[in-house]
Amino acid sequence: MHEDLHHGHDAHAGHDAHAGHDAHAEHDAHAGHGDHGGHMGHAGHGDHVAQFRRLFGIMLVLAVPVVGFDPMFADLVGYDLPHHGWTTWIAPLVGTVMYAWGGRPFLTGAVDEIRSRRPGMMLLIALAITVAFVSSWGASLELLHHELSFWWELALLVVIMLLGHWIEMRSLAQTTSALDSLAALLPDEAERVEGDEIVTVPPSSLAVGDVVVVRPGASVPADGRVVEGSASIDESMVTGESRTVRREVGDTVVAGTVATDSGLRVEVSATGDETMLAGIQSLVADAQSSSSRAQRLADTAAGWLFWFALGAAIITALVWTLIGLPDDAVVRTITVLVIACPHALGLAIPLVVSIATERAARAGVLVKDRLALESMRTVDTVLFDKTGTLTRGEPTVTGIEAHGRDEGEVLALAAAAEADSEHPLARAIVGAAERRGLTVPSASGFTSSPAVGVRAEVGGETVEVGGPYLLEQHSLGELPVADAWREEGSIILHVLADGDVIGALRLADEIRPESREAVDALHAVGAQVVMITGDAQAVAESVGAELGIDRVLAGVRPQDKAAQVAQLQDEGRKVAMVGDGVNDAPALAQADVGLAIGAGTDVAIGSAGVVLASSDPRSVLSVIDLSRETYRKMKQNLWWAAGYNLLSVPLAAGVLAPIGFVLPMSVGAILMSLSTIVVALNAQLLRRLDLAPERSAAKLRG
C-alpha cells in the first residue's frame, strides 16, 4: 500500500490501532511556508503608499521656497528678505500649488466626511489649510492684516500631514491575498481519461462525470469519488485532521488534497464554485467582508476637535465684534481656525503604529492590520489550533514500556530496525534514540510488510516493530499499558525480538514545551484558553488536560471552526484565533484578531491580522504586550496633541485678553511645532520594548 512512498516500508499504515502511522506526513506541506517576509505589498495599499511617498517628496521640496520667502517666517526667525518685488510672490504662488496639489487628498477626504456627516481628521485638516490659504492671500493682497499671512504654516501643515498619511499607509500595507492562496492549492493541470488516452487539461475544463488520474504526490483537481486504486490522502489543508486518511474505491476525495503514496482514478462530482475548497474561499471572503472596522482613535479626536474649533471660532468672532473690535475679530477668528490644525494629531497615531510594527517585525511579529493590533489588548478568549500550533505537528516518541529489557535497549533495537525507513514514525523512533544518546546497532535484512510492520536482523536477533496485525501473526497480546495509551489517542507500536514482545512505544504529536508557559501567562491576564482541532476527542482531551486548557473543541470541521468563533463572540467574548492551516482560515478571518503561525500556509497568513514568524505560541503574549504598550503610547500622544489644541485655541481666541494677554500667532506656531516634536519623541520610546516571547511571558505573568 505504501511501498512507493516509503521505499518498501510503510508497514504500519492500516493498523487499526494507529491507522495514522503516516498521520503526520501532511505537515511536510507546511515546511515551505516559513518565509513570508516578502509578502508585505497588497496591491491596493501599495499604490497608495507610493503615491503618498511621491507627493510628500514633491511637497517637501516646494515647502522650502514657501517657508524661506514668507515675510512672517522671516520676521519670526529674524532674517531679512530681498526687497525685489518678485520675491514677495514666491510664497503665494508656490503656496497655492501646495494647497491645490498637496492638499487635494485632504480636501477630497473632507468632502467625503461632509457627505457622510462624520467630521474627522480630513475635515479638520482641510478647514485649517483652507483658512490659512484664504487668509494668506488676503494678507498678500493687503486685504487683511499682515499677521494673517500663514504661507509657511500652510506649507508645513501640508508636508507634515502627508508624512503622517504616508507612514500610515505604509503601516497598513498587507500581505498576499488569502483567496489567491486558496486558489493556488489547486493543481495547474489535470489528467483526464479520454478512452484509452490520458489528456492533460486545465482543471477549469473538467466536468461532472469526467475521470481524472491523480498520481502519487499530486493534488486532486476537483471533488470526486475514487473509482480505481487506493491511497493515503493528505487532507490536513482542508479538514485539519493530523493524520492522512486511506481512500479506496467508492470513497470521496476533495479538491486540493494530496495523494501521498499511490495513484488514483477519480470520477469528478463537483467543480469550480461547488467544491469544498471553494466553500472555504467563500467562508473566508464572507468573514473578512463582515469584519467591523472601528473608527480610528485619531479620527474620533479630530471629529471632536473640528466642532471645538468651529464653535470656538464662532464665539470668538461674536465676542470681539460685540465689544466693538471687528478687525480684531477677523484676526482672532482666523488665528483660532489655523491654530486648531492638528500637526501633532496627524502624526500621533501613524508614528506609533509605524514604530510598533517595525519593532514587532524585529521580534518576529508581522502586523498586517493595525486594528487587529489595537484590539489585541482587549481579547479575553484565545483559541489555539492544536496541530502545528500547540503541538509540533509531527510524531514523537512520548513513552516506552519495557518488558524483560530496559527502556534504552528497547528503543535502540526499534531504531535499528527502523533505520532504513523514511517513514515519519520511523524517523521519530530514530530521532528519539539519537536524543537519548543511545548507541544504535547496525541492522541487516530490512523488510517491510504492509499493514503489519518492519523486520530486520539486529545483533543476531530478529527485531520486528509494528501494530496489532504484527501481534496477531505471532499470536501475541498487547502489553497492559496499551489500553491507557489508546485512550489518550496515541499511536502504539510493539517491539518484538525473536518472536517475543520486549516492549512498546507510544507515539504522539509532541506538545511544544512553550505551550504550557503560554497558557499559564494567558490565564494570568484573565484570558480563557480554548483549543480547537479537527482531531479526535481523545487526542484533543489528552493535550488539553496536559496544558490546563479551559475548553477543548475536537472533531471540528473547517466550515464549523468559523461558527465556533462566532458562537464565542455571541457569548460577548473578544476572540483571538491562532492557527496555521487552510482549515483555520475562515476562523482566523472571523475572529476579532487572527494570528497566523508563520510556518503555516499562505492562506492562513492572508486571513490573519497578525503573522507570527515564529512557531512559539508565546509569541501571542508578545502581541498582547505590544498591543498594550502601543495603545498606551497612542493615548499619550492623542492627549498631548489634543491637549495643545484645547489650551492654545482659547488663548488664541483671547480668553485672557481682559488681563492683557492674547496668544500671538507666532507663539502659537512655535507651540504647534513643539507639540509635534513631543509626540515624535514619545513614540520613539516604543523602541525600548523587548518583545522576546520569554520576556513577554514573564512580564504578563507578573
XYZ file of C-alpha atoms in Angstrom:
702
model
C 0.000 0.000 0.000
C 2.726 2.430 0.909
C 5.707 0.858 -0.756
C 6.059 3.572 -3.379
C 6.260 6.334 -0.854
C 8.319 4.638 1.839
C 10.656 2.566 -0.256
C 9.005 -0.616 0.676
C 8.371 0.245 4.280
C 5.054 1.517 5.367
C 4.447 -1.439 7.430
C 2.433 0.399 9.942
C -0.211 2.020 7.769
C -3.541 0.431 8.018
C -3.240 -0.743 11.629
C -6.483 -0.324 13.400
C -4.724 0.877 16.458
C -2.762 3.510 14.694
C -4.153 3.999 11.260
C -2.354 7.212 11.214
C 1.164 5.855 11.193
C 1.512 8.215 8.305
C -0.568 10.657 10.225
C 1.795 13.496 10.189
C 3.161 13.286 6.742
C 0.834 16.072 5.712
C 2.763 18.531 7.742
C 5.564 18.361 5.287
C 3.351 20.616 3.262
C 3.918 23.333 5.797
C 7.626 23.225 5.589
C 7.900 25.674 2.799
C 5.891 28.385 4.405
C 8.353 29.730 6.795
C 9.364 32.761 4.750
C 6.644 35.289 4.358
C 8.645 38.335 4.750
C 8.312 39.288 1.174
C 4.592 39.415 1.102
C 4.181 42.884 2.509
C 2.698 44.511 -0.533
C -1.010 44.409 -1.072
C -1.988 45.794 -4.430
C -4.352 48.475 -3.180
C -2.232 49.747 -0.311
C 0.998 49.502 -2.267
C -0.267 52.045 -4.810
C -1.331 54.463 -2.093
C 1.984 54.122 -0.306
C 3.868 55.027 -3.492
C 1.529 57.937 -4.232
C 1.834 59.473 -0.772
C 5.597 58.958 -0.739
C 5.973 60.704 -4.106
C 3.603 63.520 -3.164
C 5.338 64.030 0.186
C 8.735 64.280 -1.523
C 7.489 66.866 -4.022
C 5.755 68.957 -1.364
C 8.837 68.840 0.866
C 10.874 70.410 -1.958
C 8.217 73.034 -2.675
C 7.921 73.911 1.021
C 11.495 75.241 1.117
C 10.869 78.383 -1.002
C 7.423 78.917 0.577
C 8.817 78.942 4.108
C 12.037 80.724 3.146
C 10.312 83.594 1.312
C 7.415 84.081 3.712
C 7.783 87.503 5.388
C 6.090 86.324 8.579
C 8.528 83.423 8.948
C 11.448 85.749 8.211
C 10.239 88.108 10.956
C 9.764 85.207 13.348
C 13.247 83.803 12.795
C 14.910 87.193 12.347
C 16.329 87.484 8.855
C 15.745 89.961 6.016
C 14.291 89.049 2.672
C 15.397 90.620 -0.627
C 13.414 93.719 -1.419
C 12.762 92.806 -5.028
C 9.127 92.921 -5.959
C 9.013 89.413 -7.467
C 10.258 87.716 -4.307
C 7.076 88.683 -2.484
C 5.094 86.433 -4.823
C 7.179 83.271 -4.389
C 5.412 82.176 -1.211
C 1.872 82.920 -2.510
C 2.337 81.250 -5.895
C 4.211 78.161 -4.728
C 1.947 78.012 -1.663
C -1.076 77.930 -3.954
C 0.422 74.972 -5.803
C 0.972 73.196 -2.477
C -2.596 73.898 -1.401
C -4.173 72.644 -4.640
C -1.811 69.705 -5.253
C -0.552 68.594 -1.861
C -3.799 69.445 -0.110
C -6.011 67.610 -2.596
C -6.169 64.295 -0.629
C -7.390 66.183 2.432
C -9.841 68.361 0.512
C -11.424 65.371 -1.232
C -11.443 63.467 2.057
C -13.201 66.396 3.710
C -15.902 66.322 1.045
C -16.448 62.615 1.766
C -16.683 63.288 5.519
C -19.195 66.078 4.905
C -21.296 63.813 2.690
C -21.235 61.067 5.300
C -21.908 63.636 8.043
C -18.983 62.262 10.039
C -16.402 65.013 10.517
C -12.922 63.720 11.241
C -9.259 64.258 10.565
C -9.676 65.119 6.867
C -12.243 67.842 7.507
C -10.163 69.345 10.304
C -7.035 69.442 8.123
C -8.989 70.802 5.150
C -10.506 73.525 7.314
C -7.096 74.582 8.615
C -5.312 74.675 5.235
C -8.261 76.376 3.517
C -8.497 79.115 6.152
C -4.701 79.534 6.053
C -4.789 79.722 2.227
C -7.590 82.292 2.046
C -6.232 84.478 4.846
C -2.698 84.328 3.441
C -3.884 85.519 0.050
C -5.885 88.208 1.803
C -2.730 89.333 3.636
C -0.592 89.098 0.470
C -3.103 91.279 -1.432
C -3.221 93.627 1.595
C -6.925 92.978 2.070
C -6.297 91.573 5.558
C -3.836 92.283 8.355
C -0.269 91.195 7.551
C -0.286 88.974 10.664
C -2.717 86.713 8.832
C -0.080 85.565 6.323
C 0.241 81.874 7.050
C 2.057 80.662 3.933
C 4.815 78.981 5.916
C 2.306 77.418 8.268
C 0.274 76.154 5.307
C 3.372 74.595 3.751
C 4.452 72.852 6.955
C 0.942 71.608 7.626
C 0.639 70.024 4.166
C 4.087 68.406 4.450
C 3.547 67.052 7.965
C 0.078 65.717 7.177
C 1.331 64.000 4.016
C 4.164 62.496 6.049
C 1.661 61.156 8.573
C -0.532 59.629 5.895
C 2.445 58.121 4.096
C 3.582 56.478 7.328
C 0.051 55.280 7.999
C -0.448 53.801 4.545
C 2.909 52.078 4.739
C 1.976 50.512 8.070
C -1.311 49.304 6.620
C 0.270 47.579 3.595
C -0.895 43.975 3.757
C 0.392 40.603 2.744
C -0.638 38.281 -0.014
C -4.305 37.579 -0.633
C -5.840 34.664 1.239
C -8.190 33.903 -1.590
C -5.364 33.748 -4.121
C -3.504 31.340 -1.843
C -6.561 29.113 -1.611
C -6.851 29.007 -5.361
C -3.141 28.126 -5.569
C -3.826 24.835 -3.756
C -5.430 23.511 -6.922
C -3.081 21.989 -9.479
C -2.337 23.924 -12.663
C -3.378 20.970 -14.788
C -5.359 17.785 -14.562
C -5.027 14.459 -16.365
C -8.380 13.435 -17.832
C -9.088 9.923 -19.085
C -10.455 10.034 -22.649
C -10.970 6.492 -23.905
C -7.614 4.765 -23.874
C -5.711 8.057 -23.638
C -4.843 10.393 -20.802
C -5.081 14.051 -21.840
C -3.662 16.962 -19.859
C -6.283 19.708 -19.399
C -6.759 22.727 -17.114
C -8.904 21.946 -14.051
C -11.404 24.581 -15.167
C -12.316 22.433 -18.177
C -13.335 19.435 -16.060
C -16.988 18.497 -15.905
C -19.035 16.325 -13.585
C -18.622 12.707 -14.655
C -15.075 13.091 -16.014
C -12.487 10.597 -14.776
C -9.078 12.018 -13.837
C -5.786 10.384 -12.893
C -4.182 11.541 -9.634
C -0.561 10.453 -9.463
C 1.437 9.920 -6.220
C 2.309 13.276 -4.692
C -0.177 15.171 -6.890
C -3.168 17.252 -5.819
C -6.738 16.245 -6.550
C -8.048 18.739 -9.161
C -11.735 18.530 -8.216
C -14.083 16.943 -5.701
C -14.925 13.394 -6.695
C -15.253 9.686 -5.966
C -12.451 7.120 -6.200
C -13.212 4.625 -8.988
C -9.842 2.846 -9.124
C -6.912 2.412 -6.738
C -6.343 3.383 -3.129
C -4.074 5.899 -1.450
C -3.398 7.699 1.795
C -4.750 11.221 1.263
C -3.279 14.239 2.974
C -6.402 16.257 3.853
C -4.815 18.433 6.512
C -5.122 21.609 4.473
C -8.879 21.173 4.273
C -10.002 19.159 7.295
C -7.343 19.915 9.878
C -7.050 16.229 10.718
C -3.494 15.464 11.826
C -3.178 12.141 10.060
C -3.612 11.020 6.479
C -6.792 9.165 5.555
C -6.974 5.996 3.474
C -9.277 6.453 0.494
C -10.342 3.461 -1.564
C -12.852 2.699 -4.338
C -16.155 4.387 -3.551
C -14.706 6.947 -1.121
C -14.910 10.692 -1.763
C -11.880 12.961 -2.187
C -11.665 16.732 -2.042
C -10.038 19.217 -4.415
C -6.663 20.444 -3.188
C -5.873 17.350 -1.104
C -2.805 15.263 -1.947
C -2.373 11.565 -2.718
C 0.781 10.815 -0.726
C 1.718 7.269 -1.661
C -0.004 5.860 -4.727
C -2.136 6.815 -7.705
C -5.915 7.047 -8.038
C -8.572 7.414 -10.659
C -11.300 9.790 -9.564
C -14.701 10.491 -11.070
C -15.418 14.205 -10.776
C -18.525 15.065 -8.736
C -18.072 18.813 -8.272
C -16.026 21.516 -9.950
C -15.378 25.216 -9.629
C -17.571 27.000 -7.099
C -19.191 23.731 -5.998
C -16.018 22.256 -4.451
C -15.286 22.214 -0.729
C -12.234 24.401 -1.313
C -14.440 26.997 -2.969
C -16.714 26.784 0.049
C -13.803 27.614 2.322
C -12.941 30.504 -0.016
C -16.463 31.788 0.389
C -16.308 31.492 4.170
C -13.057 33.462 4.276
C -14.445 36.148 1.986
C -17.670 36.446 3.997
C -15.855 36.651 7.321
C -13.426 39.270 6.008
C -16.146 41.414 4.500
C -18.298 41.218 7.618
C -15.473 42.240 9.928
C -16.331 45.554 11.546
C -13.966 48.458 11.007
C -13.897 50.530 14.128
C -13.378 54.243 13.645
C -9.803 55.315 14.239
C -8.985 56.988 17.543
C -7.376 59.913 15.797
C -10.425 60.439 13.609
C -12.668 60.418 16.643
C -10.485 63.004 18.361
C -10.302 65.048 15.172
C -14.085 64.990 14.859
C -14.466 66.450 18.327
C -11.700 68.966 17.667
C -13.456 70.083 14.496
C -16.596 71.026 16.390
C -14.494 72.510 19.187
C -12.520 74.688 16.757
C -15.618 75.713 14.800
C -17.505 76.574 17.967
C -14.524 78.479 19.377
C -14.146 80.442 16.118
C -17.838 81.421 16.072
C -17.751 82.506 19.711
C -14.515 84.434 19.104
C -15.978 86.282 16.133
C -19.150 87.179 18.025
C -17.423 88.316 21.218
C -14.797 90.501 19.542
C -17.420 92.017 17.244
C -19.800 92.711 20.093
C -17.140 94.536 22.086
C -16.592 96.795 19.085
C -13.341 95.377 17.618
C -14.345 93.858 14.255
C -10.789 93.940 12.880
C -9.517 92.035 15.890
C -12.465 89.672 15.470
C -11.242 88.705 11.998
C -7.630 88.264 13.166
C -8.578 86.240 16.251
C -11.084 84.041 14.433
C -8.685 83.133 11.641
C -5.894 82.530 14.134
C -8.147 80.144 16.084
C -9.028 78.146 12.974
C -5.404 77.844 11.852
C -4.049 77.019 15.302
C -6.650 74.264 15.615
C -4.916 72.392 12.794
C -3.696 69.035 14.073
C 0.027 68.912 13.346
C 0.738 66.577 16.214
C -2.603 64.822 15.940
C -1.860 63.864 12.358
C 1.336 62.135 13.436
C 0.200 60.823 16.814
C -1.175 57.501 15.574
C 0.864 56.868 12.390
C 4.191 57.337 14.160
C 3.263 54.993 16.976
C 1.963 52.386 14.552
C 4.997 52.642 12.308
C 7.461 52.225 15.161
C 5.360 49.494 16.777
C 5.166 47.460 13.567
C 8.894 47.903 12.947
C 9.711 46.868 16.493
C 7.342 43.928 16.238
C 8.884 42.755 12.967
C 12.298 42.616 14.622
C 10.738 40.295 17.205
C 9.117 38.083 14.566
C 5.630 39.602 14.819
C 4.358 40.932 11.481
C 1.422 43.307 11.935
C -0.795 43.359 8.848
C -3.840 45.061 10.320
C -3.426 47.992 12.710
C -6.927 47.465 14.059
C -6.016 43.902 14.978
C -3.063 45.205 16.937
C -5.235 47.737 18.730
C -7.856 45.082 19.529
C -5.444 42.506 20.939
C -5.231 44.279 24.289
C -8.955 43.683 24.909
C -9.001 39.987 23.938
C -10.406 37.775 26.692
C -10.507 34.453 24.812
C -7.686 32.883 22.803
C -8.364 29.922 20.507
C -5.404 27.787 19.566
C -5.362 25.303 16.754
C -3.745 22.116 18.073
C -1.637 20.585 15.355
C 1.323 22.702 14.381
C 0.456 25.391 16.934
C 0.317 23.933 20.445
C 1.974 20.778 19.156
C 4.830 20.307 16.727
C 2.675 18.676 14.082
C 4.909 15.620 13.814
C 5.055 12.295 15.676
C 7.400 11.898 18.621
C 8.110 9.019 20.962
C 6.364 10.042 24.166
C 6.506 6.800 26.115
C 8.418 3.498 26.353
C 7.209 0.386 28.133
C 9.893 -2.315 28.505
C 9.169 -5.995 29.087
C 12.203 -8.049 30.120
C 14.641 -5.437 28.764
C 15.459 -1.892 29.815
C 13.859 1.058 28.020
C 17.075 2.159 26.338
C 17.623 -1.267 24.802
C 14.040 -1.453 23.526
C 14.326 1.939 21.867
C 17.770 1.194 20.418
C 16.611 -2.082 18.868
C 13.486 -0.426 17.433
C 15.613 2.386 15.989
C 17.957 -0.159 14.421
C 15.072 -1.938 12.734
C 13.556 1.348 11.502
C 16.854 2.920 10.425
C 16.397 2.220 6.709
C 12.893 3.665 6.573
C 11.910 7.198 5.616
C 8.503 6.937 7.218
C 7.555 9.725 9.699
C 7.144 7.261 12.561
C 10.434 5.597 11.731
C 12.162 8.969 11.782
C 10.524 9.703 15.124
C 11.871 6.488 16.633
C 15.379 7.004 15.270
C 15.292 10.638 16.403
C 14.257 9.634 19.934
C 17.208 7.248 20.154
C 19.575 9.966 18.973
C 18.262 12.497 21.506
C 18.841 9.983 24.286
C 22.396 9.430 23.094
C 21.816 5.712 22.582
C 24.137 3.569 20.542
C 22.016 2.156 17.737
C 23.367 -1.178 16.473
C 23.581 -1.889 12.762
C 20.847 -3.879 11.099
C 20.597 -6.068 8.014
C 17.918 -7.801 6.017
C 15.396 -4.977 6.333
C 11.931 -5.924 5.098
C 8.531 -4.348 5.312
C 5.084 -5.876 5.251
C 2.143 -3.538 4.543
C -0.303 -3.239 7.433
C 1.960 -5.425 9.577
C 5.356 -3.962 10.395
C 9.071 -3.992 9.696
C 11.663 -6.654 10.299
C 15.463 -6.588 10.467
C 18.320 -8.663 11.830
C 19.993 -6.809 14.707
C 22.879 -8.332 16.670
C 21.824 -11.894 15.943
C 18.188 -11.232 16.841
C 15.198 -10.826 14.599
C 13.682 -7.473 15.617
C 10.196 -6.529 14.491
C 8.262 -3.298 15.022
C 4.568 -2.961 14.233
C 0.977 -2.731 15.322
C -1.818 -5.155 16.187
C -1.530 -7.205 12.985
C 2.078 -7.993 13.817
C 0.997 -9.295 17.208
C -1.793 -11.339 15.595
C 0.703 -13.064 13.304
C 2.653 -14.191 16.338
C -0.496 -14.904 18.403
C 0.680 -12.408 20.999
C -1.235 -9.896 23.089
C -0.574 -6.243 23.732
C 1.181 -5.062 26.843
C -1.303 -3.890 29.522
C -0.249 -0.251 29.125
C -1.606 -0.206 25.552
C -5.218 0.361 26.680
C -4.326 3.505 28.602
C -2.235 4.803 25.748
C -5.030 4.136 23.275
C -7.476 6.164 25.376
C -5.094 9.108 25.056
C -5.258 8.793 21.302
C -1.633 7.751 20.979
C -0.121 5.597 18.248
C 1.084 2.277 19.687
C 3.873 0.139 18.258
C 5.129 -3.067 19.839
C 8.743 -4.234 19.602
C 9.484 -7.962 19.217
C 12.793 -9.837 19.479
C 12.844 -13.409 18.144
C 9.079 -13.525 18.329
C 8.752 -12.292 21.914
C 7.362 -8.890 22.974
C 10.132 -6.898 24.605
C 8.390 -3.556 24.814
C 6.009 -0.994 23.361
C 6.392 2.540 22.089
C 3.858 5.326 22.470
C 3.996 7.940 19.714
C 2.008 11.132 19.630
C 2.101 14.640 18.291
C 4.568 16.263 20.690
C 3.400 19.241 22.702
C 5.643 22.253 22.332
C 7.476 22.956 25.595
C 6.490 26.631 25.298
C 2.769 25.884 25.104
C 2.269 25.410 28.852
C 4.023 28.703 29.579
C 1.821 30.458 27.032
C -1.365 29.039 28.560
C -0.285 29.972 32.092
C 0.544 33.552 31.061
C -2.823 33.941 29.312
C -4.565 32.734 32.445
C -2.561 35.301 34.420
C -4.013 38.140 32.341
C -7.543 36.786 32.736
C -7.940 35.239 29.282
C -9.785 31.989 28.663
C -7.812 29.490 26.575
C -9.672 27.306 24.082
C -8.211 24.592 21.841
C -9.965 23.859 18.562
C -8.964 20.965 16.334
C -10.141 18.505 13.738
C -8.535 15.685 15.713
C -10.394 13.040 17.634
C -11.813 13.833 21.079
C -9.421 11.506 22.940
C -6.341 13.103 21.387
C -7.609 16.623 21.978
C -8.667 15.958 25.583
C -5.233 14.492 26.360
C -3.440 17.589 25.078
C -5.932 19.913 26.757
C -5.556 18.229 30.130
C -1.776 18.324 29.966
C -1.727 22.062 29.152
C -4.506 23.126 31.501
C -6.698 24.437 28.687
C -10.138 25.699 29.724
C -12.212 24.373 26.815
C -11.481 21.720 24.196
C -13.356 21.676 20.886
C -12.489 18.479 18.992
C -13.584 16.957 15.705
C -14.366 20.391 14.317
C -14.635 20.629 10.530
C -13.328 23.722 8.711
C -16.770 25.114 7.997
C -17.573 24.765 11.683
C -14.448 26.478 13.003
C -15.689 29.909 11.985
C -19.073 29.081 13.537
C -17.369 28.142 16.814
C -15.603 31.503 16.832
C -18.895 33.272 16.113
C -20.534 31.363 18.959
C -17.898 32.592 21.391
C -18.399 36.121 20.092
C -22.139 35.728 20.639
C -21.304 35.000 24.277
C -19.851 38.508 24.413
C -16.231 37.416 24.216
C -13.432 39.186 22.387
C -11.811 36.343 20.491
C -8.290 35.860 19.131
C -7.648 32.825 16.941
C -4.203 31.267 16.447
C -3.769 28.823 13.566
C -1.585 27.714 10.695
C -3.617 25.750 8.153
C -6.080 26.425 5.385
C -8.730 24.891 7.583
C -8.070 27.694 10.065
C -8.525 30.486 7.502
C -12.274 31.097 7.975
C -11.866 31.153 11.753
C -8.868 33.498 11.515
C -10.917 35.871 9.402
C -13.988 35.608 11.652
C -12.112 36.228 14.903
C -11.716 39.701 16.347
C -7.982 39.145 15.952
C -6.496 36.472 13.696
C -2.931 35.381 14.402
C -1.260 33.103 11.855
C 1.739 30.987 12.684
C 4.395 31.985 10.172
C 5.354 28.412 9.452
C 1.791 27.804 8.296
C 0.120 28.299 4.977
C -0.209 31.427 2.862
C -3.966 31.173 3.224
C -3.843 31.342 6.999
C -1.446 34.270 6.778
C -3.648 36.061 4.274
C -6.681 35.703 6.560
C -4.964 36.900 9.729
C -4.348 40.391 11.036
C -1.060 39.439 12.708
C 1.532 36.928 11.485
C 3.811 35.202 13.987
C 7.039 34.388 12.165
C 7.932 32.022 14.987
C 6.026 28.842 15.809
C 6.448 29.662 19.516
C 2.903 30.013 20.941
C 4.316 32.504 23.454
C 4.517 34.948 20.559
C 0.825 35.571 21.224
C 1.907 37.123 24.517
C 4.312 39.377 22.632
C 1.372 40.646 20.584
C -0.663 41.333 23.730
C 2.272 43.172 25.293
C 2.837 45.161 22.107
C -0.860 45.989 21.845
C -0.998 47.307 25.399
C 2.142 49.416 25.041
C 1.104 50.710 21.625
C -2.325 51.711 22.899
C -0.752 53.462 25.864
C 1.508 55.498 23.552
C -1.424 56.261 21.275
C -3.419 57.634 24.200
C -0.478 59.667 25.460
C 0.131 61.176 22.017
C -3.539 61.865 21.437
C -3.886 63.585 24.782
C -0.775 65.636 24.132
C -1.828 66.580 20.612
C -5.402 67.322 21.568
C -4.297 68.999 24.795
C -2.298 71.515 22.782
C -5.452 72.436 20.882
C -7.594 72.557 23.997
C -5.121 75.004 25.586
C -3.977 77.082 22.627
C -7.346 77.649 20.953
C -8.927 79.503 23.924
C -5.727 81.542 24.366
C -5.715 82.433 20.681
C -9.382 83.342 20.944
C -8.466 85.855 23.670
C -9.991 84.429 26.848
C -7.181 86.149 28.762
C -7.472 89.430 26.866
C -9.101 91.140 29.900
C -5.814 90.726 31.760
C -3.797 91.837 28.752
C -2.679 88.531 27.254
C -3.565 87.318 23.766
C -1.597 84.396 22.287
C 0.426 85.732 19.355
C 0.216 83.735 16.168
C 3.982 83.284 16.122
C 3.954 81.769 19.619
C 1.070 79.508 18.646
C 3.038 78.287 15.656
C 6.073 77.543 17.820
C 3.912 75.633 20.307
C 2.443 73.732 17.381
C 5.891 72.617 16.271
C 6.906 71.708 19.831
C 3.775 69.578 20.167
C 4.764 67.666 17.057
C 8.293 67.116 18.388
C 6.992 65.845 21.736
C 4.670 63.386 20.008
C 7.502 62.133 17.808
C 9.886 61.668 20.753
C 7.244 59.893 22.828
C 6.605 57.441 20.006
C 10.322 56.680 19.842
C 10.179 55.301 23.401
C 8.447 52.209 21.966
C 11.807 51.147 20.550
C 12.861 50.163 24.081
C 10.162 47.478 24.250
C 11.577 43.935 24.439
C 9.165 41.579 22.646
C 11.087 38.338 23.061
C 8.421 35.668 23.772
C 10.018 34.603 27.051
C 10.237 38.248 28.230
C 6.605 38.942 27.331
C 5.505 35.739 29.092
C 7.384 36.693 32.257
C 6.056 40.271 32.112
C 2.412 39.228 31.748
C 2.680 36.605 34.481
C 3.799 39.421 36.761
